[in-house]
Short mmCIF file of C-alpha atoms in Angstrom, two decimals:
data_model
loop_
_atom_site.label_atom_id
_atom_site.label_comp_id
_atom_site.label_asym_id
_atom_site.label_seq_id
_atom_site.Cartn_x
_atom_site.Cartn_y
_atom_site.Cartn_z
CA MET A 3 9.17 -6.12 6.70
CA THR A 4 8.62 -6.75 2.98
CA ILE A 5 5.26 -5.74 1.53
CA SER A 6 3.88 -8.23 -0.99
CA VAL A 7 1.72 -6.95 -3.84
CA ALA A 8 -0.51 -8.83 -6.28
CA ILE A 9 -2.15 -7.43 -9.40
CA ALA A 10 -5.38 -8.96 -10.66
CA GLY A 11 -5.87 -8.10 -14.33
CA ALA A 12 -2.13 -7.54 -14.66
CA THR A 13 -2.11 -7.71 -18.46
CA GLY A 14 -4.72 -4.97 -19.00
CA TYR A 15 -3.79 -1.34 -19.44
CA ALA A 16 -4.39 -0.42 -15.79
CA GLY A 17 -2.63 -3.49 -14.43
CA SER A 18 0.43 -3.15 -16.64
CA GLU A 19 0.70 0.55 -15.78
CA ILE A 20 0.64 -0.29 -12.06
CA LEU A 21 3.50 -2.71 -12.73
CA ARG A 22 5.47 -0.08 -14.64
CA LEU A 23 5.22 2.29 -11.70
CA LEU A 24 6.03 -0.33 -9.08
CA LEU A 25 9.18 -1.40 -10.92
CA SER A 26 10.68 2.08 -10.41
CA HIS A 27 9.35 2.47 -6.85
CA SER A 28 12.16 2.94 -4.33
CA ALA A 29 10.60 0.33 -2.03
CA TYR A 30 10.77 -2.26 -4.82
CA LEU A 31 14.33 -1.30 -5.73
CA GLY A 32 15.32 -1.45 -2.05
CA GLY A 33 13.69 -4.81 -1.39
CA GLU A 34 10.90 -3.49 0.84
CA LEU A 35 8.22 -4.30 -1.73
CA ARG A 36 7.83 -7.60 -3.55
CA ILE A 37 5.70 -8.12 -6.66
CA GLY A 38 3.77 -11.33 -6.09
CA ALA A 39 1.03 -12.93 -8.16
CA LEU A 40 0.24 -11.47 -11.58
CA THR A 41 -3.19 -12.75 -12.51
CA ALA A 42 -5.55 -12.63 -15.46
CA TYR A 43 -8.31 -14.67 -17.09
CA SER A 44 -7.79 -15.17 -20.83
CA THR A 45 -3.99 -14.70 -20.76
CA ALA A 46 -3.26 -17.03 -17.82
CA GLY A 47 -0.32 -19.33 -18.54
CA LYS A 48 1.51 -16.88 -20.81
CA LYS A 49 4.75 -15.07 -19.95
CA VAL A 50 5.14 -11.36 -19.29
CA ALA A 51 7.74 -11.22 -22.08
CA GLU A 52 5.06 -12.21 -24.60
CA LEU A 53 2.30 -9.94 -23.32
CA MET A 54 4.14 -6.92 -21.90
CA PRO A 55 7.59 -6.64 -23.48
CA HIS A 56 7.90 -3.10 -22.12
CA LEU A 57 8.44 -4.64 -18.65
CA PRO A 58 11.73 -6.56 -19.15
CA GLN A 59 12.38 -6.90 -15.41
CA LEU A 60 9.46 -9.34 -15.23
CA ALA A 61 10.01 -11.05 -18.58
CA ASP A 62 10.25 -14.56 -17.16
CA ARG A 63 7.23 -14.28 -14.88
CA ALA A 64 4.13 -16.29 -15.78
CA ILE A 65 0.60 -14.94 -15.61
CA VAL A 66 -1.59 -17.10 -13.37
CA GLY A 67 -5.35 -17.38 -13.05
CA THR A 68 -7.37 -14.88 -11.04
CA THR A 69 -8.32 -17.19 -8.17
CA ALA A 70 -8.67 -16.90 -4.42
CA GLU A 71 -5.63 -19.12 -3.91
CA ASN A 72 -3.39 -16.94 -6.08
CA LEU A 73 -4.44 -13.66 -4.46
CA ARG A 74 -4.59 -14.64 -0.81
CA GLY A 75 -1.65 -13.93 1.46
CA HIS A 76 -0.60 -10.63 -0.12
CA ASP A 77 -0.51 -7.37 1.79
CA ILE A 78 -1.88 -5.34 -1.14
CA VAL A 79 -4.07 -6.51 -4.03
CA PHE A 80 -4.62 -4.14 -6.95
CA LEU A 81 -7.68 -4.89 -9.05
CA GLY A 82 -7.47 -3.95 -12.73
CA LEU A 83 -10.56 -5.92 -13.72
CA PRO A 84 -13.77 -5.04 -15.60
CA HIS A 85 -16.66 -3.60 -13.61
CA GLY A 86 -18.60 -6.11 -11.53
CA HIS A 87 -15.79 -8.38 -10.34
CA SER A 88 -14.38 -6.49 -7.37
CA ALA A 89 -16.80 -7.42 -4.59
CA ALA A 90 -16.21 -11.13 -5.06
CA ILE A 91 -12.42 -10.67 -5.18
CA ALA A 92 -12.47 -8.64 -1.96
CA GLN A 93 -14.25 -11.52 -0.24
CA TYR A 94 -11.62 -13.96 -1.55
CA VAL A 95 -8.71 -12.16 0.06
CA GLY A 96 -10.31 -11.19 3.38
CA PRO A 97 -10.09 -8.05 5.53
CA GLN A 98 -6.41 -8.52 6.39
CA THR A 99 -5.43 -7.61 2.82
CA THR A 100 -5.68 -4.07 1.46
CA VAL A 101 -7.65 -3.99 -1.79
CA ILE A 102 -7.24 -1.09 -4.22
CA ASP A 103 -9.87 -1.30 -6.96
CA CYS A 104 -9.47 0.44 -10.32
CA ALA A 105 -13.01 -0.40 -11.48
CA ALA A 106 -16.20 1.55 -10.75
CA ASP A 107 -17.76 -0.98 -8.36
CA PHE A 108 -17.28 1.01 -5.16
CA ARG A 109 -17.00 4.61 -6.36
CA LEU A 110 -20.59 5.80 -6.02
CA ARG A 111 -22.14 6.58 -2.65
CA ASN A 112 -25.68 6.68 -3.96
CA LYS A 113 -27.39 3.43 -5.01
CA THR A 114 -29.78 5.41 -7.18
CA ASP A 115 -26.85 6.69 -9.24
CA TRP A 116 -25.48 3.17 -9.55
CA ASP A 117 -28.81 1.82 -10.74
CA ALA A 118 -29.20 4.63 -13.28
CA PHE A 119 -25.70 4.51 -14.79
CA TYR A 120 -24.43 0.95 -14.23
CA GLY A 121 -27.18 -1.43 -13.11
CA GLY A 122 -26.75 -4.81 -11.51
CA GLU A 123 -26.12 -5.39 -7.83
CA TYR A 124 -24.93 -2.37 -5.86
CA ALA A 125 -21.89 -3.39 -3.79
CA GLY A 126 -21.56 -0.26 -1.65
CA HIS A 127 -18.96 2.46 -1.35
CA TRP A 128 -15.28 2.44 -0.40
CA PRO A 129 -12.96 5.37 0.52
CA TYR A 130 -12.40 7.38 -2.64
CA GLY A 131 -8.91 7.59 -4.11
CA ILE A 132 -8.32 11.25 -4.93
CA PRO A 133 -6.10 12.39 -2.05
CA GLU A 134 -6.24 15.99 -3.29
CA ILE A 135 -9.93 16.31 -2.37
CA PRO A 136 -9.93 18.02 1.05
CA GLY A 137 -10.51 15.45 3.79
CA ASN A 138 -9.74 12.41 1.63
CA ARG A 139 -6.05 12.06 2.44
CA GLU A 140 -6.57 11.33 6.13
CA VAL A 141 -9.32 8.82 5.37
CA LEU A 142 -7.09 7.01 2.87
CA ARG A 143 -4.24 6.73 5.36
CA HIS A 144 -6.45 4.49 7.52
CA ALA A 145 -8.21 2.57 4.74
CA ASN A 146 -7.81 -1.04 3.69
CA ARG A 147 -10.31 -0.76 0.84
CA VAL A 148 -9.98 1.99 -1.79
CA ALA A 149 -12.02 2.85 -4.88
CA VAL A 150 -9.70 4.41 -7.45
CA PRO A 151 -11.56 7.22 -9.27
CA GLY A 152 -12.49 7.30 -12.92
CA CYS A 153 -10.05 9.10 -15.22
CA PHE A 154 -12.55 11.75 -16.36
CA PRO A 155 -13.73 12.51 -12.79
CA THR A 156 -10.11 12.96 -11.70
CA ALA A 157 -9.48 15.62 -14.34
CA VAL A 158 -12.83 17.38 -13.95
CA THR A 159 -12.89 17.24 -10.15
CA LEU A 160 -9.41 18.70 -9.76
CA ALA A 161 -10.18 21.36 -12.36
CA GLY A 162 -13.46 22.34 -10.74
CA LEU A 163 -12.77 22.10 -7.01
CA PRO A 164 -11.09 25.50 -6.44
CA ALA A 165 -13.81 27.33 -8.37
CA VAL A 166 -16.65 25.54 -6.57
CA ALA A 167 -15.09 25.69 -3.09
CA HIS A 168 -14.30 29.42 -3.39
CA GLU A 169 -17.75 30.19 -4.88
CA LEU A 170 -16.26 31.70 -8.01
CA ILE A 171 -18.82 30.22 -10.38
CA LYS A 172 -22.50 29.58 -10.78
CA PRO A 173 -23.46 25.96 -10.07
CA SER A 174 -24.05 24.89 -13.69
CA LEU A 175 -20.92 23.40 -15.30
CA SER A 176 -20.42 22.44 -18.92
CA VAL A 177 -17.60 19.94 -19.49
CA ILE A 178 -15.99 18.75 -22.72
CA ALA A 179 -13.19 16.22 -22.23
CA ILE A 180 -11.03 14.85 -25.04
CA THR A 181 -9.57 11.41 -24.35
CA GLY A 182 -7.21 8.89 -25.86
CA VAL A 183 -8.36 5.42 -26.87
CA SER A 184 -6.70 3.55 -23.98
CA GLY A 185 -9.45 4.83 -21.70
CA ALA A 186 -11.75 2.17 -23.13
CA GLY A 187 -9.44 -0.63 -21.96
CA LYS A 188 -7.66 -3.38 -23.85
CA LYS A 189 -10.64 -5.47 -24.92
CA ALA A 190 -10.97 -5.71 -28.69
CA SER A 191 -13.57 -3.32 -30.12
CA VAL A 192 -14.39 -2.18 -33.64
CA ALA A 193 -14.86 1.38 -32.42
CA GLN A 194 -11.27 1.43 -31.13
CA LEU A 195 -9.64 0.12 -34.32
CA GLY A 196 -7.02 2.34 -35.92
CA ALA A 197 -9.12 2.61 -39.08
CA GLU A 198 -11.99 3.99 -36.98
CA THR A 199 -9.97 6.40 -34.81
CA MET A 200 -7.03 7.72 -36.83
CA GLY A 201 -7.69 11.16 -38.28
CA ASN A 202 -11.04 11.28 -36.52
CA LEU A 203 -12.72 12.97 -33.56
CA LYS A 204 -16.00 11.68 -32.16
CA ALA A 205 -18.19 12.76 -29.27
CA TYR A 206 -19.92 9.93 -27.45
CA LYS A 207 -22.36 9.54 -24.56
CA PRO A 208 -23.08 13.30 -24.68
CA GLY A 209 -24.73 15.66 -22.28
CA GLY A 210 -24.59 13.82 -18.99
CA THR A 211 -25.23 10.27 -20.19
CA HIS A 212 -21.67 9.05 -19.52
CA ARG A 213 -21.23 6.87 -16.43
CA HIS A 214 -18.70 9.25 -14.90
CA THR A 215 -21.22 12.09 -14.61
CA PRO A 216 -22.62 11.18 -11.15
CA GLU A 217 -19.08 10.63 -9.88
CA ILE A 218 -18.11 14.18 -10.87
CA VAL A 219 -21.20 15.61 -9.17
CA GLN A 220 -20.57 13.48 -6.08
CA ASN A 221 -17.06 14.92 -5.76
CA LEU A 222 -17.97 18.58 -6.25
CA GLN A 223 -21.33 18.81 -4.46
CA PRO A 224 -19.97 18.73 -0.87
CA PHE A 225 -18.00 21.92 -1.57
CA ALA A 226 -20.88 23.85 -3.14
CA GLN A 227 -23.44 26.07 -1.45
CA GLU A 228 -26.03 25.28 -4.13
CA LYS A 229 -27.05 22.19 -6.07
CA ILE A 230 -24.45 21.41 -8.75
CA ASP A 231 -25.45 20.54 -12.33
CA VAL A 232 -22.88 19.02 -14.69
CA SER A 233 -23.34 18.53 -18.42
CA PHE A 234 -20.46 16.26 -19.45
CA THR A 235 -19.55 15.18 -23.00
CA PRO A 236 -16.42 13.13 -23.79
CA VAL A 237 -14.69 13.22 -27.17
CA LEU A 238 -12.58 10.34 -28.49
CA ALA A 239 -9.32 11.40 -30.14
CA PRO A 240 -6.61 9.38 -31.95
CA LEU A 241 -4.22 9.39 -28.98
CA PRO A 242 -2.92 6.37 -27.04
CA ARG A 243 -3.08 8.28 -23.73
CA GLY A 244 -4.19 11.59 -22.32
CA ILE A 245 -7.21 13.63 -21.30
CA LEU A 246 -7.74 17.32 -21.88
CA ALA A 247 -10.82 18.50 -20.00
CA THR A 248 -12.40 21.94 -20.34
CA ILE A 249 -14.93 23.25 -17.83
CA THR A 250 -16.91 26.40 -18.53
CA ALA A 251 -19.26 28.08 -16.07
CA GLY A 252 -20.73 31.50 -15.49
CA MET A 253 -18.83 33.59 -12.95
CA LYS A 254 -20.55 35.01 -9.91
CA GLU A 255 -20.98 38.76 -9.64
CA GLY A 256 -17.95 40.65 -8.40
CA VAL A 257 -15.41 37.85 -8.85
CA SER A 258 -12.16 39.21 -10.26
CA LYS A 259 -9.38 37.66 -12.30
CA ARG A 260 -7.02 38.11 -9.35
CA GLU A 261 -9.39 36.19 -7.08
CA VAL A 262 -9.43 33.31 -9.54
CA GLU A 263 -5.64 33.19 -9.81
CA THR A 264 -5.26 33.33 -6.03
CA ALA A 265 -7.89 30.64 -5.42
CA PHE A 266 -6.29 28.14 -7.78
CA GLY A 267 -2.73 28.92 -6.71
CA GLU A 268 -3.48 28.57 -3.00
CA PHE A 269 -5.72 25.51 -3.37
CA TYR A 270 -2.92 23.45 -4.92
CA ALA A 271 0.16 25.14 -3.44
CA GLN A 272 1.02 22.07 -1.32
CA GLU A 273 -0.08 19.39 -3.79
CA PRO A 274 2.88 17.68 -5.50
CA PHE A 275 0.83 16.34 -8.41
CA CYS A 276 -1.28 19.42 -9.22
CA HIS A 277 0.55 22.08 -11.20
CA VAL A 278 -1.22 25.38 -11.87
CA LEU A 279 0.42 26.85 -14.96
CA PRO A 280 1.50 30.49 -15.28
CA ALA A 281 -1.03 32.90 -16.74
CA GLY A 282 -1.35 32.51 -20.50
CA GLN A 283 0.04 28.96 -20.64
CA GLN A 284 -2.37 26.14 -21.43
CA PRO A 285 -2.18 22.47 -20.37
CA GLU A 286 -1.06 20.00 -23.05
CA THR A 287 -1.39 16.23 -22.89
CA GLN A 288 2.19 15.74 -24.15
CA ASN A 289 3.48 17.41 -20.98
CA VAL A 290 1.83 14.90 -18.64
CA VAL A 291 2.14 11.57 -20.50
CA GLY A 292 3.68 8.93 -18.25
CA THR A 293 3.39 11.13 -15.16
CA ASN A 294 1.12 11.38 -12.14
CA MET A 295 0.65 15.09 -12.77
CA VAL A 296 -2.40 17.21 -13.50
CA HIS A 297 -1.65 20.48 -15.28
CA LEU A 298 -4.29 23.17 -14.72
CA GLN A 299 -5.18 26.60 -15.99
CA ALA A 300 -8.04 28.96 -15.08
CA HIS A 301 -8.90 31.60 -17.67
CA VAL A 302 -11.37 34.43 -17.16
CA ASP A 303 -13.47 35.27 -20.22
CA GLU A 304 -14.17 38.91 -19.33
CA ARG A 305 -16.68 39.59 -22.10
CA ALA A 306 -18.82 36.52 -21.48
CA ARG A 307 -18.22 36.61 -17.70
CA ARG A 308 -17.38 32.92 -17.76
CA LEU A 309 -14.57 30.94 -16.18
CA VAL A 310 -12.78 28.48 -18.46
CA VAL A 311 -10.73 25.86 -16.60
CA THR A 312 -8.57 23.36 -18.47
CA ALA A 313 -6.85 20.27 -17.10
CA ALA A 314 -4.54 17.71 -18.70
CA LEU A 315 -3.56 14.33 -17.29
CA ASP A 316 -2.49 10.86 -18.36
CA ASN A 317 -5.61 8.72 -18.07
CA LEU A 318 -3.59 5.56 -17.35
CA CYS A 319 -1.28 7.16 -14.78
CA LYS A 320 -2.86 9.87 -12.62
CA GLY A 321 -6.22 8.83 -14.05
CA THR A 322 -5.89 5.21 -12.88
CA ALA A 323 -2.67 3.40 -11.95
CA GLY A 324 -0.85 6.41 -10.53
CA ALA A 325 -3.77 7.16 -8.26
CA ALA A 326 -3.71 3.51 -7.11
CA VAL A 327 -0.01 3.65 -6.23
CA GLN A 328 -0.45 7.07 -4.61
CA CYS A 329 -3.12 5.57 -2.35
CA MET A 330 -0.90 2.57 -1.56
CA ASN A 331 1.86 4.95 -0.46
CA LEU A 332 -0.53 6.74 1.88
CA ILE A 333 -1.87 3.51 3.37
CA LEU A 334 1.63 2.19 4.03
CA GLY A 335 2.79 5.46 5.57
CA TRP A 336 5.32 6.08 2.80
CA ASP A 337 6.09 9.35 1.04
CA GLU A 338 3.11 9.92 -1.23
CA THR A 339 5.27 10.68 -4.26
CA LEU A 340 7.33 7.47 -4.29
CA GLY A 341 7.35 5.68 -7.65
CA LEU A 342 5.25 8.38 -9.28
CA PRO A 343 6.88 10.43 -12.08
CA GLN A 344 6.35 14.17 -12.15
CA ALA A 345 8.49 14.89 -15.24
CA ALA A 346 7.26 13.87 -18.69
CA VAL A 347 9.32 12.94 -21.74
CA ALA A 348 9.90 15.81 -24.19
CA PRO A 349 9.80 16.17 -27.11
#
């Protein structure tokens, strides 16, 4: 049986990254996976060669409109569209098609959070696409609707989970996350121009006002014994890709450095995409670019009695498209790692 896949929003950063990963997927190379409709709105009618020259295998393919007719009949539909479009698309294709959504439309369980941070009609909640969260993997294997997580919540959740689950820290977390400009998407914006970003660092939506804040809390709270508070501030850096997130939190009484090292090492020992670095080595974005990896480090500040956890990932790969393909692999019963790079390019 050949699995057919369509990508809505194929010419955006998320959509084109999904295509990049699928083109090296063993199922595609072996003929078990077929790339079907590539859809978009403003770029419909143009060729892949013009819009995405980094994908030469598809150079002659034409982008078609994002319509019900073009998306129906596929086994998997990936959605790389702006927020607010996913519910209607899911209705187009029907329940027989698996829909994997890279937007925020179905990430939040709580309507109150949606109203406060997004607004507009609340569409509900789908199974959440971080397989590394305990309990999620089995749910995803049986899902036909998946909400791919936000890139910041992926980094912060995976950095914070071992500390929260093992009760190593007090329940008040401060998060600073540096991100590359591709996280804002491909739409033209003055704030994303080279003249505005090169040689510059800028914090934005500080102190818990960013839309990803309730998603982070939603992920960590089930593993905490107390109410979790998260103060999250992102920082825009002149990078095409990458996130470096730093969590700091007060340590609970009696917690030792050895306990921290053991907790993080054991929590991710069986996770192929979570790499806890040796003591003294810090995550770097250059070591995860183009991969589905998260590099992690937990450092104990003995004098301040605080835990400092750092995480690096590629916001377009593990932070978006890689997570989408990882979920597809689970749903189809394939090896979870297929098509997903673990080794980065160096130097």
